[in-house]
XYZ file of C-alpha atoms in Angstrom:
781
model
C -20.191 -26.872 -10.839
C -21.875 -29.794 -9.865
C -24.001 -28.824 -7.075
C -26.838 -29.625 -7.185
C -30.345 -29.027 -6.385
C -32.034 -30.466 -3.044
C -34.638 -32.586 -4.698
C -31.283 -34.431 -6.188
C -28.424 -36.507 -4.967
C -27.316 -34.474 -2.306
C -23.196 -34.626 -3.289
C -22.168 -34.838 -6.857
C -19.392 -33.495 -6.651
C -15.805 -35.530 -7.812
C -13.610 -33.344 -5.021
C -16.000 -34.079 -2.442
C -16.088 -38.187 -0.864
C -19.419 -38.648 -1.119
C -19.911 -41.885 0.984
C -19.041 -39.816 4.542
C -20.898 -37.262 4.312
C -25.092 -38.285 4.637
C -27.252 -36.523 2.965
C -28.586 -32.902 4.702
C -31.239 -30.733 3.508
C -30.570 -27.805 5.829
C -26.959 -27.857 4.781
C -28.194 -28.120 0.897
C -30.042 -25.010 0.935
C -28.037 -23.463 3.698
C -25.815 -23.566 1.026
C -27.579 -22.852 -2.167
C -28.539 -19.857 -0.549
C -25.613 -18.352 -0.394
C -23.552 -18.933 -3.045
C -23.745 -15.486 -4.329
C -23.431 -13.431 -1.211
C -21.549 -12.339 2.045
C -23.692 -15.382 4.556
C -23.673 -15.364 7.996
C -24.773 -18.435 8.894
C -26.410 -18.943 12.133
C -26.586 -22.770 13.301
C -26.630 -24.629 16.846
C -23.519 -25.988 17.467
C -22.866 -29.787 15.877
C -25.027 -29.860 12.888
C -22.695 -29.372 10.235
C -21.764 -26.141 9.712
C -17.581 -27.538 8.579
C -19.358 -29.044 5.964
C -21.419 -25.680 4.523
C -18.020 -23.953 5.000
C -16.360 -27.987 2.960
C -19.129 -27.442 -0.073
C -18.195 -23.739 -0.280
C -15.033 -24.181 -0.772
C -15.394 -27.183 -3.347
C -17.980 -24.814 -5.675
C -15.469 -21.490 -5.181
C -12.790 -23.327 -6.136
C -13.935 -24.958 -9.617
C -15.978 -22.479 -9.636
C -13.035 -19.754 -9.872
C -9.386 -20.870 -11.654
C -6.677 -20.984 -10.090
C -8.030 -19.413 -6.544
C -7.665 -19.783 -2.953
C -9.254 -20.004 0.344
C -8.759 -19.069 3.532
C -10.573 -20.254 6.722
C -9.601 -18.824 9.573
C -10.610 -19.779 13.189
C -9.887 -17.869 17.196
C -6.957 -21.581 18.040
C -5.220 -23.254 16.803
C -7.065 -27.003 18.406
C -9.771 -25.049 16.266
C -8.317 -24.835 12.777
C -6.788 -28.436 13.166
C -10.191 -30.143 13.704
C -10.754 -27.770 10.498
C -7.377 -29.243 8.418
C -7.943 -32.466 9.762
C -12.244 -32.168 8.589
C -10.884 -31.411 5.337
C -8.804 -34.475 4.840
C -10.728 -36.749 5.637
C -14.212 -35.423 3.367
C -12.380 -34.046 0.101
C -10.312 -35.661 -2.310
C -8.551 -31.963 -2.517
C -4.795 -33.340 -2.183
C -3.117 -33.533 0.435
C 0.023 -31.372 0.145
C -3.119 -28.258 -0.966
C -4.516 -28.870 2.458
C -2.384 -27.102 4.725
C -1.933 -25.510 8.366
C -0.388 -22.313 8.899
C 0.236 -21.755 12.285
C 2.577 -19.438 14.657
C 4.580 -21.689 15.032
C 5.584 -22.413 11.173
C 8.797 -19.320 10.725
C 7.102 -17.019 8.117
C 9.961 -17.385 5.618
C 8.476 -20.894 5.275
C 4.825 -20.288 5.230
C 5.643 -17.325 2.276
C 6.478 -20.301 0.231
C 3.622 -22.913 1.612
C 1.397 -20.144 0.250
C 2.272 -20.532 -3.620
C 0.438 -23.960 -3.714
C -1.755 -23.868 -1.671
C -5.758 -24.419 -2.230
C -7.330 -24.304 1.117
C -5.841 -22.598 5.168
C -6.081 -23.102 7.569
C -5.362 -20.495 10.352
C -5.318 -18.776 13.063
C -5.998 -14.386 12.948
C -3.707 -13.496 14.302
C -0.822 -15.893 12.024
C -2.517 -13.400 8.855
C -2.456 -10.983 10.368
C 1.009 -10.555 11.013
C 1.717 -11.974 7.312
C -0.883 -8.881 5.500
C 0.600 -6.763 7.597
C 3.950 -7.677 6.656
C 3.767 -7.394 2.970
C 4.190 -11.830 3.636
C 1.784 -12.725 0.322
C -1.500 -10.991 -1.024
C -5.014 -12.480 -0.148
C -6.041 -10.515 -4.612
C -6.698 -14.426 -5.468
C -8.810 -15.721 -2.183
C -11.966 -16.317 -3.820
C -13.773 -16.644 -0.400
C -12.493 -16.064 3.660
C -13.945 -18.264 6.162
C -15.089 -16.979 9.604
C -15.409 -19.316 11.882
C -17.376 -18.201 15.722
C -17.794 -15.224 13.854
C -19.698 -13.670 16.653
C -16.479 -12.480 17.360
C -15.366 -10.056 15.049
C -16.856 -7.156 17.599
C -14.418 -3.767 18.573
C -10.812 -4.618 18.134
C -11.212 -8.717 17.754
C -8.089 -9.304 14.112
C -11.584 -11.082 12.181
C -13.090 -6.937 11.523
C -9.195 -6.312 10.263
C -9.489 -8.982 8.387
C -12.294 -9.174 6.178
C -12.320 -5.083 5.730
C -8.354 -6.003 3.920
C -10.220 -8.785 1.997
C -12.528 -7.322 0.472
C -10.001 -3.682 -0.875
C -7.841 -6.029 -2.065
C -9.319 -10.466 -3.244
C -9.724 -9.533 -7.356
C -12.798 -12.299 -6.055
C -14.369 -11.974 -2.172
C -16.804 -13.942 -1.014
C -16.550 -14.420 3.239
C -19.178 -17.120 4.715
C -19.181 -16.273 8.708
C -19.861 -19.350 10.820
C -21.101 -19.206 14.487
C -24.113 -20.878 16.969
C -24.447 -17.536 19.503
C -23.397 -14.852 17.554
C -25.031 -12.588 20.020
C -28.216 -11.369 23.021
C -29.717 -7.904 20.858
C -30.170 -7.453 17.045
C -27.576 -4.342 17.393
C -24.247 -7.246 18.010
C -25.516 -9.142 15.179
C -25.820 -5.548 13.693
C -22.101 -4.768 14.692
C -20.870 -7.915 13.087
C -22.686 -7.978 9.733
C -20.931 -4.541 10.035
C -17.612 -5.699 10.562
C -17.596 -8.627 7.770
C -19.846 -7.231 4.852
C -22.139 -9.753 5.865
C -25.662 -9.105 3.439
C -27.714 -11.541 4.285
C -28.420 -14.474 7.081
C -28.746 -17.271 7.289
C -30.525 -18.750 10.509
C -31.687 -22.657 11.792
C -33.025 -23.344 15.457
C -34.080 -25.764 16.503
C -37.149 -26.255 15.890
C -36.669 -25.731 11.991
C -38.776 -27.839 10.324
C -35.659 -29.056 7.415
C -33.478 -29.281 11.111
C -35.517 -31.421 13.987
C -34.390 -34.138 12.767
C -30.651 -34.321 13.292
C -31.199 -32.270 16.798
C -30.072 -35.826 19.818
C -31.756 -35.062 23.259
C -29.724 -33.172 25.553
C -31.165 -32.869 29.019
C -29.816 -29.641 30.878
C -30.400 -29.680 35.100
C -29.621 -27.253 37.603
C -28.441 -28.077 40.775
C -28.478 -26.859 44.005
C -26.105 -26.974 46.438
C -26.220 -24.310 49.885
C -23.053 -23.239 51.467
C -21.996 -24.124 54.857
C -22.661 -21.471 57.215
C -18.167 -22.153 58.448
C -18.431 -19.915 54.883
C -21.474 -17.548 55.515
C -19.836 -16.036 58.547
C -16.291 -15.531 55.695
C -18.949 -14.241 53.369
C -20.264 -11.411 55.800
C -16.906 -10.243 57.378
C -16.474 -9.273 53.372
C -19.798 -8.186 52.726
C -19.541 -5.067 55.405
C -16.555 -3.920 54.440
C -17.628 -3.980 50.730
C -21.286 -2.172 52.197
C -18.677 0.155 53.836
C -16.785 0.894 50.935
C -20.168 2.143 48.636
C -20.917 3.893 52.044
C -18.551 5.644 51.249
C -18.429 6.472 47.252
C -23.087 6.690 48.506
C -21.259 9.754 49.576
C -19.400 11.479 47.287
C -22.363 10.309 44.710
C -20.216 8.306 43.296
C -23.353 5.778 43.414
C -26.909 5.633 43.878
C -26.672 3.077 46.494
C -25.093 1.414 48.886
C -27.241 -1.696 48.909
C -24.068 -4.731 47.978
C -26.741 -6.502 45.803
C -28.103 -3.163 43.908
C -25.069 -2.479 42.712
C -22.762 -5.216 40.157
C -19.662 -5.444 39.177
C -19.257 -3.097 36.027
C -21.118 0.017 38.000
C -17.778 -0.871 40.038
C -15.361 -0.670 36.726
C -17.253 2.975 35.693
C -15.835 4.820 38.077
C -12.276 4.890 37.212
C -12.887 7.886 34.568
C -15.288 9.503 36.226
C -13.437 9.642 39.305
C -10.487 10.605 37.292
C -12.975 13.769 36.082
C -13.737 14.983 38.978
C -10.342 14.897 40.046
C -9.321 17.265 36.854
C -11.956 19.104 37.590
C -12.119 19.751 41.240
C -12.124 22.958 42.281
C -10.033 22.724 45.883
C -7.511 20.406 47.714
C -10.384 19.044 49.710
C -12.582 17.650 46.741
C -9.208 16.820 45.553
C -8.836 14.762 48.335
C -12.281 12.939 48.917
C -12.064 11.613 45.592
C -8.603 10.439 45.542
C -9.703 8.784 49.114
C -12.664 7.390 46.610
C -10.316 6.255 44.411
C -9.190 3.475 46.563
C -12.032 2.914 48.064
C -12.806 1.866 44.413
C -9.810 -0.721 44.162
C -10.599 -2.199 47.115
C -14.806 -2.155 46.644
C -13.738 -4.684 42.936
C -11.169 -6.480 45.238
C -14.115 -7.415 48.110
C -16.802 -7.806 45.402
C -14.135 -10.480 43.885
C -13.739 -12.852 47.416
C -17.396 -12.450 47.659
C -17.678 -14.343 44.137
C -15.268 -16.458 45.139
C -16.206 -17.165 48.928
C -19.698 -18.313 47.345
C -18.911 -19.873 44.019
C -15.722 -21.464 44.485
C -14.751 -21.880 48.081
C -12.251 -22.049 49.806
C -9.354 -22.946 48.219
C -10.428 -19.889 45.765
C -10.018 -17.374 47.605
C -7.225 -18.598 49.916
C -5.560 -18.837 45.941
C -6.192 -15.258 45.733
C -4.890 -13.823 49.605
C -1.736 -15.617 48.354
C -1.282 -13.830 45.539
C -2.326 -10.203 46.919
C 0.260 -10.507 50.110
C 3.545 -11.759 48.193
C 2.206 -8.367 45.645
C 3.158 -6.641 49.255
C 6.001 -8.000 49.929
C 7.792 -8.387 46.717
C 6.554 -4.242 47.516
C 4.922 -4.264 43.779
C 1.232 -3.064 44.900
C 0.089 -0.387 45.313
C -0.959 1.950 48.343
C -5.114 0.937 48.617
C -4.077 -2.997 49.106
C -1.644 -2.477 52.195
C -4.499 -0.625 53.508
C -6.760 -3.194 52.800
C -4.859 -5.676 53.854
C -3.802 -4.258 57.513
C -7.541 -3.430 58.240
C -8.581 -5.543 61.396
C -12.109 -6.916 59.320
C -10.428 -8.270 56.809
C -7.868 -10.133 59.587
C -10.036 -11.330 60.775
C -12.059 -12.303 56.953
C -8.410 -13.721 56.236
C -7.650 -15.721 59.010
C -11.045 -17.813 59.334
C -10.409 -18.447 55.215
C -6.708 -20.354 56.806
C -8.750 -21.850 59.269
C -10.931 -23.831 56.600
C -8.576 -24.645 53.895
C -6.400 -26.362 56.937
C -9.493 -28.047 57.597
C -9.801 -29.225 54.395
C -13.149 -27.776 54.341
C -14.086 -27.197 50.610
C -16.982 -25.990 48.156
C -20.423 -28.066 48.192
C -19.911 -28.100 44.346
C -16.783 -29.928 44.490
C -18.419 -32.948 46.718
C -21.672 -32.417 44.213
C -19.127 -32.508 40.912
C -17.345 -35.863 42.477
C -20.576 -37.569 42.549
C -21.975 -36.915 40.174
C -18.867 -37.631 37.350
C -18.821 -40.955 39.197
C -22.437 -42.187 38.776
C -21.930 -41.413 35.362
C -18.970 -42.796 34.667
C -19.171 -45.805 36.671
C -23.067 -46.233 34.165
C -20.871 -45.775 31.294
C -17.033 -46.600 31.335
C -16.487 -44.764 28.294
C -18.055 -41.655 29.146
C -16.482 -38.063 27.995
C -16.537 -35.988 30.355
C -16.077 -31.867 30.465
C -15.864 -29.921 33.519
C -16.317 -25.641 32.541
C -15.087 -23.234 35.652
C -14.568 -19.303 34.938
C -11.784 -19.519 37.333
C -8.133 -21.336 36.305
C -7.385 -20.921 39.976
C -10.604 -23.019 40.296
C -9.567 -25.117 37.351
C -5.810 -26.225 39.317
C -7.514 -26.192 42.524
C -10.512 -29.306 41.482
C -8.563 -31.083 39.356
C -5.629 -31.539 41.933
C -8.040 -32.745 44.782
C -9.296 -35.736 42.098
C -5.555 -36.540 41.096
C -5.725 -39.411 43.369
C -8.673 -40.655 41.799
C -8.869 -44.227 40.002
C -11.923 -43.742 38.322
C -11.980 -39.763 37.202
C -8.371 -39.447 34.600
C -9.093 -36.044 34.749
C -6.253 -32.771 33.280
C -6.749 -29.912 33.045
C -7.374 -27.808 29.813
C -6.442 -24.463 29.735
C -4.763 -21.704 27.798
C -0.950 -20.686 27.065
C -0.482 -18.095 29.021
C 1.532 -19.076 32.214
C 1.101 -16.850 35.721
C 4.020 -17.291 38.306
C 4.289 -21.001 38.809
C 0.852 -21.622 37.290
C 2.162 -23.022 33.753
C 0.138 -22.597 30.755
C 0.300 -25.297 28.212
C 0.631 -24.638 24.351
C -1.084 -25.081 21.245
C 0.200 -28.280 20.206
C 0.252 -29.585 23.935
C -3.856 -28.919 23.502
C -4.410 -30.594 20.250
C -2.643 -33.861 21.896
C -4.527 -33.515 25.149
C -7.834 -33.809 22.719
C -6.599 -36.462 21.630
C -5.571 -38.008 24.657
C -8.855 -37.503 25.348
C -11.010 -38.696 22.877
C -8.210 -41.673 22.715
C -9.543 -42.920 26.582
C -6.532 -41.287 28.555
C -8.200 -39.508 30.327
C -11.885 -39.449 30.539
C -12.730 -36.004 32.542
C -11.297 -32.378 31.548
C -11.298 -29.243 33.381
C -11.538 -26.057 30.697
C -11.287 -22.874 30.898
C -13.140 -20.459 27.825
C -10.772 -21.970 25.775
C -12.298 -25.777 26.041
C -15.672 -23.253 25.151
C -16.376 -22.776 21.401
C -15.746 -25.048 18.858
C -15.020 -28.290 19.534
C -15.693 -31.173 18.253
C -15.729 -34.446 20.491
C -18.497 -36.871 19.300
C -17.472 -38.975 22.041
C -18.806 -36.335 25.105
C -21.826 -36.812 26.243
C -21.885 -34.744 29.879
C -21.052 -31.535 30.397
C -21.084 -29.917 33.844
C -20.714 -27.013 34.664
C -18.908 -25.657 38.070
C -20.857 -22.666 38.038
C -22.304 -19.828 35.560
C -21.661 -17.004 33.277
C -23.269 -14.391 32.854
C -23.502 -15.075 28.621
C -25.690 -15.871 26.181
C -22.381 -16.458 24.015
C -20.948 -18.894 26.360
C -23.422 -20.261 27.871
C -24.598 -22.071 24.166
C -21.099 -22.690 23.192
C -20.540 -24.732 25.815
C -23.775 -26.678 25.894
C -22.840 -27.720 23.024
C -19.756 -29.358 23.690
C -22.608 -32.670 24.020
C -25.591 -33.979 21.632
C -23.595 -33.370 18.852
C -23.437 -37.467 17.634
C -25.177 -38.566 20.322
C -27.690 -37.454 23.207
C -26.052 -36.201 25.371
C -26.713 -34.107 29.509
C -25.825 -30.901 31.511
C -25.641 -30.134 34.882
C -24.833 -26.957 35.896
C -24.064 -26.173 39.291
C -25.298 -23.318 41.126
C -24.961 -21.784 44.790
C -28.503 -20.724 46.628
C -28.575 -17.554 46.962
C -25.072 -16.556 46.109
C -24.744 -14.670 42.046
C -24.155 -18.324 40.471
C -28.576 -17.077 40.791
C -28.477 -13.431 39.475
C -26.213 -14.549 36.133
C -27.778 -17.403 36.125
C -31.134 -14.807 35.235
C -29.061 -12.861 33.395
C -27.732 -15.587 30.700
C -31.902 -17.075 30.603
C -32.360 -12.896 29.232
C -29.842 -12.263 27.424
C -30.144 -16.315 25.629
C -34.129 -15.017 25.282
C -33.627 -11.826 24.176
C -31.123 -13.594 21.443
C -34.025 -16.094 20.183
C -36.401 -13.140 20.449
C -33.362 -10.989 17.604
C -32.722 -13.740 15.282
C -36.354 -14.623 14.852
C -37.650 -10.845 14.292
C -34.768 -11.056 11.816
C -35.148 -14.880 10.625
C -39.005 -13.209 9.250
C -36.857 -9.683 7.969
C -35.525 -12.146 5.914
C -38.592 -14.156 4.563
C -40.142 -11.338 3.697
C -38.856 -10.481 0.646
C -35.094 -10.349 -1.235
C -35.921 -6.866 -1.325
C -36.363 -6.244 1.966
C -34.084 -7.943 2.602
C -31.455 -5.185 1.432
C -33.279 -2.624 4.370
C -32.711 -5.070 7.206
C -29.879 -2.970 8.036
C -31.807 -0.303 8.321
C -33.878 -1.794 10.481
C -32.080 -2.383 12.829
C -30.027 0.081 12.853
C -33.324 2.602 13.446
C -34.221 -0.527 16.660
C -33.883 1.719 20.107
C -29.596 0.886 20.719
C -29.496 -1.828 23.043
C -26.128 -2.581 24.700
C -23.909 -4.912 23.483
C -22.991 -7.769 25.444
C -19.181 -7.677 25.837
C -16.308 -5.350 27.083
C -17.257 -2.295 25.217
C -13.761 -1.518 22.951
C -13.580 2.453 21.785
C -11.860 1.042 18.627
C -12.219 2.781 15.135
C -14.313 1.724 12.096
C -11.744 0.646 10.346
C -14.451 -0.586 7.114
C -14.361 3.071 6.871
C -10.491 3.584 5.302
C -10.015 3.646 2.087
C -6.566 2.314 0.615
C -4.443 5.847 -0.311
C -3.370 5.537 -4.638
C 0.651 6.252 -3.222
C 1.179 4.768 -0.102
C 2.674 2.177 -1.344
C 6.094 3.695 -2.584
C 6.567 4.328 1.272
C 7.676 2.077 3.977
C 7.257 2.420 7.857
C 9.093 -0.073 10.322
C 6.586 -0.165 13.055
C 7.842 -3.186 16.382
C 6.322 -6.604 15.675
C 4.489 -5.796 19.323
C 2.370 -2.966 17.440
C 0.436 -5.776 15.008
C -2.246 -5.661 17.639
C -2.710 -2.285 17.608
C -5.283 0.052 15.219
C -2.982 1.739 14.006
C -0.327 -0.482 12.506
C -4.038 -1.761 10.662
C -4.908 1.087 9.072
C -1.870 1.969 7.873
C -1.807 -1.989 6.400
C -4.863 -1.046 4.891
C -4.477 2.943 3.478
C -1.185 0.508 1.431
C 2.050 1.517 3.541
C 4.612 -0.878 3.148
C 5.485 -2.085 6.515
C 8.530 -3.298 7.582
C 8.221 -5.653 11.732
C 10.648 -5.667 13.811
C 11.596 -5.659 17.469
C 12.891 -2.136 18.063
C 14.537 -1.710 21.035
C 13.937 2.220 19.874
C 10.704 3.840 18.909
C 7.440 2.435 18.338
C 8.011 3.084 13.802
C 10.560 4.488 12.695
C 10.447 6.034 9.552
C 14.447 7.279 7.510
C 17.408 6.562 9.783
C 16.995 10.201 11.173
C 12.805 10.289 12.039
C 11.697 7.907 14.643
C 8.074 8.116 16.735
C 7.287 6.751 19.839
C 2.913 6.274 20.471
C 1.546 7.303 23.660
C -2.363 7.052 23.712
C -3.471 9.883 26.698
C -3.587 7.338 29.531
C -0.600 5.558 28.712
C 1.156 9.012 28.537
C -0.329 9.745 32.028
C 0.952 6.310 33.627
C 4.867 6.674 31.918
C 4.624 10.058 34.042
C 3.978 8.811 36.976
C 5.377 4.894 36.515
C 8.798 6.921 35.588
C 9.176 4.844 32.087
C 8.421 8.534 29.756
C 12.084 10.672 30.142
C 13.698 7.458 30.220
C 12.610 6.087 26.460
C 11.873 10.125 24.756
C 16.299 9.616 26.359
C 16.846 6.314 24.694
C 14.204 7.976 21.421
C 16.119 11.693 21.101
C 19.580 9.906 21.278
C 18.785 7.921 18.745
C 17.547 9.790 16.239
C 18.669 13.556 15.240
C 14.254 14.097 14.372
C 13.056 12.322 17.444
C 8.644 12.652 17.500
C 6.396 12.048 19.849
C 2.792 11.169 18.607
C 0.242 11.994 21.624
C -2.996 10.620 20.946
C -5.963 11.962 22.832
C -6.241 14.900 25.704
C -3.732 13.928 28.885
C -6.400 16.255 30.386
C -9.225 14.633 30.042
C -10.465 12.575 32.965
C -5.444 12.446 34.351
C -5.190 12.779 37.639
C -2.755 13.666 37.707
C -2.569 17.750 38.010
C -2.560 20.012 35.467
C 0.592 22.531 36.501
C 2.967 18.007 36.166
C 1.379 17.476 32.696
C 2.678 21.423 31.406
C 5.426 20.470 33.178
C 6.368 17.013 30.974
C 5.760 18.362 27.809
C 7.061 21.916 28.064
C 10.066 19.341 29.808
C 10.679 16.865 26.314
C 9.466 20.135 24.380
C 12.539 22.090 25.890
C 14.847 19.743 27.822
C 14.734 16.939 25.231
C 13.769 19.096 22.128
C 11.609 15.568 21.104
C 8.814 16.941 18.582
C 5.009 16.588 20.291
C 2.194 16.012 17.874
C -1.533 16.073 18.608
C -3.908 12.943 17.522
C -7.383 12.564 18.196
C -7.407 8.979 17.928
C -6.729 5.954 16.071
C -6.817 6.596 12.272
C -5.486 10.147 12.555
C -2.408 8.918 14.359
C -1.887 6.452 10.481
C -2.620 8.884 8.585
C -0.418 11.127 10.476
C 2.461 8.714 9.752
C 1.628 8.507 5.970
C 2.269 11.575 6.514
C 5.547 11.946 7.190
C 6.555 9.094 5.640
C 5.991 10.412 2.009
C 7.603 14.213 3.331
C 10.885 12.259 4.916
C 10.950 9.738 2.233
C 10.301 11.705 -1.427
C 11.617 14.795 0.516
C 15.600 13.145 1.577
C 15.457 9.683 -0.490
C 15.766 8.386 3.195
C 16.461 4.824 3.773
C 14.701 2.872 7.355
C 17.070 2.673 9.706
C 18.507 -1.032 10.702
C 20.044 -0.201 13.384
C 19.745 0.846 16.373
C 22.142 1.412 18.802
C 24.988 4.618 17.989
C 28.366 4.183 16.356
C 30.659 4.946 18.729
C 32.576 7.707 18.165
C 36.952 5.724 19.442
C 37.282 4.166 16.288
C 38.644 0.724 18.120
C 35.158 0.657 19.008
C 33.471 1.591 15.688
C 35.387 -1.838 14.327
C 33.404 -3.022 16.859
C 29.967 -2.148 16.093
C 31.108 -2.806 12.247
C 31.830 -6.329 13.053
C 28.686 -7.173 15.550
C 26.531 -6.234 12.203
C 26.934 -9.149 11.577
C 24.306 -11.679 12.569
C 25.451 -14.795 14.539
C 28.105 -12.075 15.683
C 27.729 -10.466 18.785
C 30.267 -8.187 20.583
C 32.733 -10.887 22.139
C 32.906 -12.659 19.481
C 33.747 -9.064 17.888
C 36.608 -9.000 19.891
C 37.969 -12.283 19.754
C 38.111 -11.971 15.809
C 39.555 -8.652 15.428
C 42.041 -9.389 18.190
C 43.398 -12.235 16.736
C 43.061 -10.585 12.632
C 43.503 -6.563 13.432
C 41.925 -6.121 11.172
C 38.114 -5.616 9.140
C 40.361 -6.534 5.397
C 41.421 -10.038 7.502
C 38.249 -10.673 9.285
C 36.531 -9.979 5.390
C 39.154 -12.110 3.255
C 39.562 -15.380 5.292
C 38.684 -18.357 4.911
C 36.276 -20.690 6.897
C 39.781 -22.981 8.597
C 41.061 -19.878 9.703
C 38.178 -17.283 10.821
C 37.551 -21.499 12.523
C 40.761 -21.591 14.793
C 39.410 -18.465 16.227
C 38.139 -18.014 20.618
C 33.965 -18.665 20.063
C 33.836 -19.134 15.733
C 32.133 -22.386 15.351
C 31.284 -23.105 11.424
C 28.105 -21.306 10.855
C 29.372 -18.475 11.724
C 32.436 -18.757 9.719
C 30.615 -19.847 6.245
C 28.146 -16.599 6.720
C 31.798 -13.976 7.089
C 32.720 -15.835 4.415
C 29.523 -15.042 2.406
C 29.059 -11.462 3.215
C 32.823 -10.922 2.728
C 32.031 -12.083 -0.617
C 29.228 -11.022 -1.240
C 27.887 -8.882 -4.003
C 25.956 -5.612 -3.586
C 22.093 -5.833 -5.011
C 20.354 -2.170 -4.859
C 16.687 -3.531 -4.846
C 15.366 0.483 -4.441
């Protein structure tokens, strides 16, 4: 290894292209401090975290022979960005640097893995590959988690870190982020989930960083809502206040002041109301709670509508009305929504909105946005501008507003999800669009949160927040898209006297807390090496603070241990279950998992044992919508030992009466003949599945089921069933083959030219039949 100290030349390693990396002392210092530790690096955006990752990568590959490195990033565009940086900055053979994405078939990823030195991946791809046992990561000497502030709750980073620590012979973890969270509790959670034992923190104030910080001017621009907007807003707020009054009368809210009740308060109500329903003393109390449930749902809708009129404008509010009207028309709306839309006052607000839309009245933000964009492009025709929007509907409305503009060449930058007629962008389209933005085909991108993280667009010299987000992480990420290679500007548009202002102060407080937390941790790290090891206890003993994210009831995967004999057993899992904590736990336990898209059951233990898993909430919901007995009937038809795992307590916080729940449970046991086993959580579910597989596969030596459609009794149907089991042969082709060739013997002994003469059978399928008919069975068990 030839890396040297900060007092000498920056980097002197043959695998790094010297002329492309300038000397930066803070990068050297961070690199040296992270050499023998699992390290979390918190560094302002634009300060070359990729270079730190690159240095540690080369160091690990040099120090540990025949090892590999994995660099993970949340999105494919960010993965591609890291991949290109490594290609440009290292002398590693190009064929050893590979971006493994979901667009590459699993079999191809398996073969590529053999010769990889550095793999660039999204966590979802790696998670699926590890769960299905596609390859091993025991030889991975460094795993890098970019944007590691995501390593909380149920995000895949947590599972991957645990799996890596358990498997790798020479594990080392590097976490990179500009914004770890606004509290010590949040930072502590990331540390625990990524097995971090050292933190390197740099801020704009640090002496070794200051010379590389580019000035970014931040300006808040206030706009006033027009009186016509205020009229609609007033009607919606009165309706909202009446909802709050009913909820307060039922002791569900402490106030009906619309300025004191937050969205978070409203979202908490559902569980509280369900609990009150399940413990109601009489029908009258139950009636009031069911009514409160409808009122609470409409309060959330009205709160959202007031936010739209305040911060987004008439077009966004009208779009929201239209979507809900479509639900009512298609009979997919619930009772509370229907009641809201026939309310006299609500109808008035809706009519006013439609009138304002027909008059072409827009939010003053959009006019201010136009002025800022034109001014910037006139001053610098080569400008690249990013506009951030919280709501995708607003992105579409802004792009539509500017579509005829000759100066502002604008395009939307959104996620992959398609919602109705609103088509998302595939990851390939996102990468193409970013390249076109850099080249100047577009000078303005309007994006949602997908554009916030990590994208290194050095040409970007202006960022505009169309709305305010009450999140320190997201605000820092947004601002970090400019000022990376040169000075930049940030404008934040804020509607005066609206929740924009409330979000502004909330974001400021969280960012201040983040800086104070980081400073406290940094000072603790500096005291002494012996005291660094006590930092975790220091944070734990602090008063527990609220985590800046949606609270997720996710299990602690860090405590799960591998079971010695688990790899002797196999469970087939539905491939749509890979994000569940059950599948992750099974993988950590060491069970052999086979991922397939199952038509019946969530887990298949053997030919005779199939398992359906329902959380208590899903169990209740499936009773209400009628799914439960259809799914369980199918399970009972295809398996002689069907089992329902009921995870959690279905009676707790349920809106269904106790008698109805008992009725459903007894019907499953008595009428369907399905066994029910109740578990506390996903970890207990996984342990039960392991014990089930151990018992079933040890005693019966039964193989897992491969086909889930029941074999017919009629012999002709049975022949169709057997032939249709050949890959590429459906029932129609099976019938054609049997009609012409009559017997299985004739089909499997036929030559390829004879097979291609049959209707619906082409050369490829004929070759498949010919090959299978002559294939010698090999028992691999």
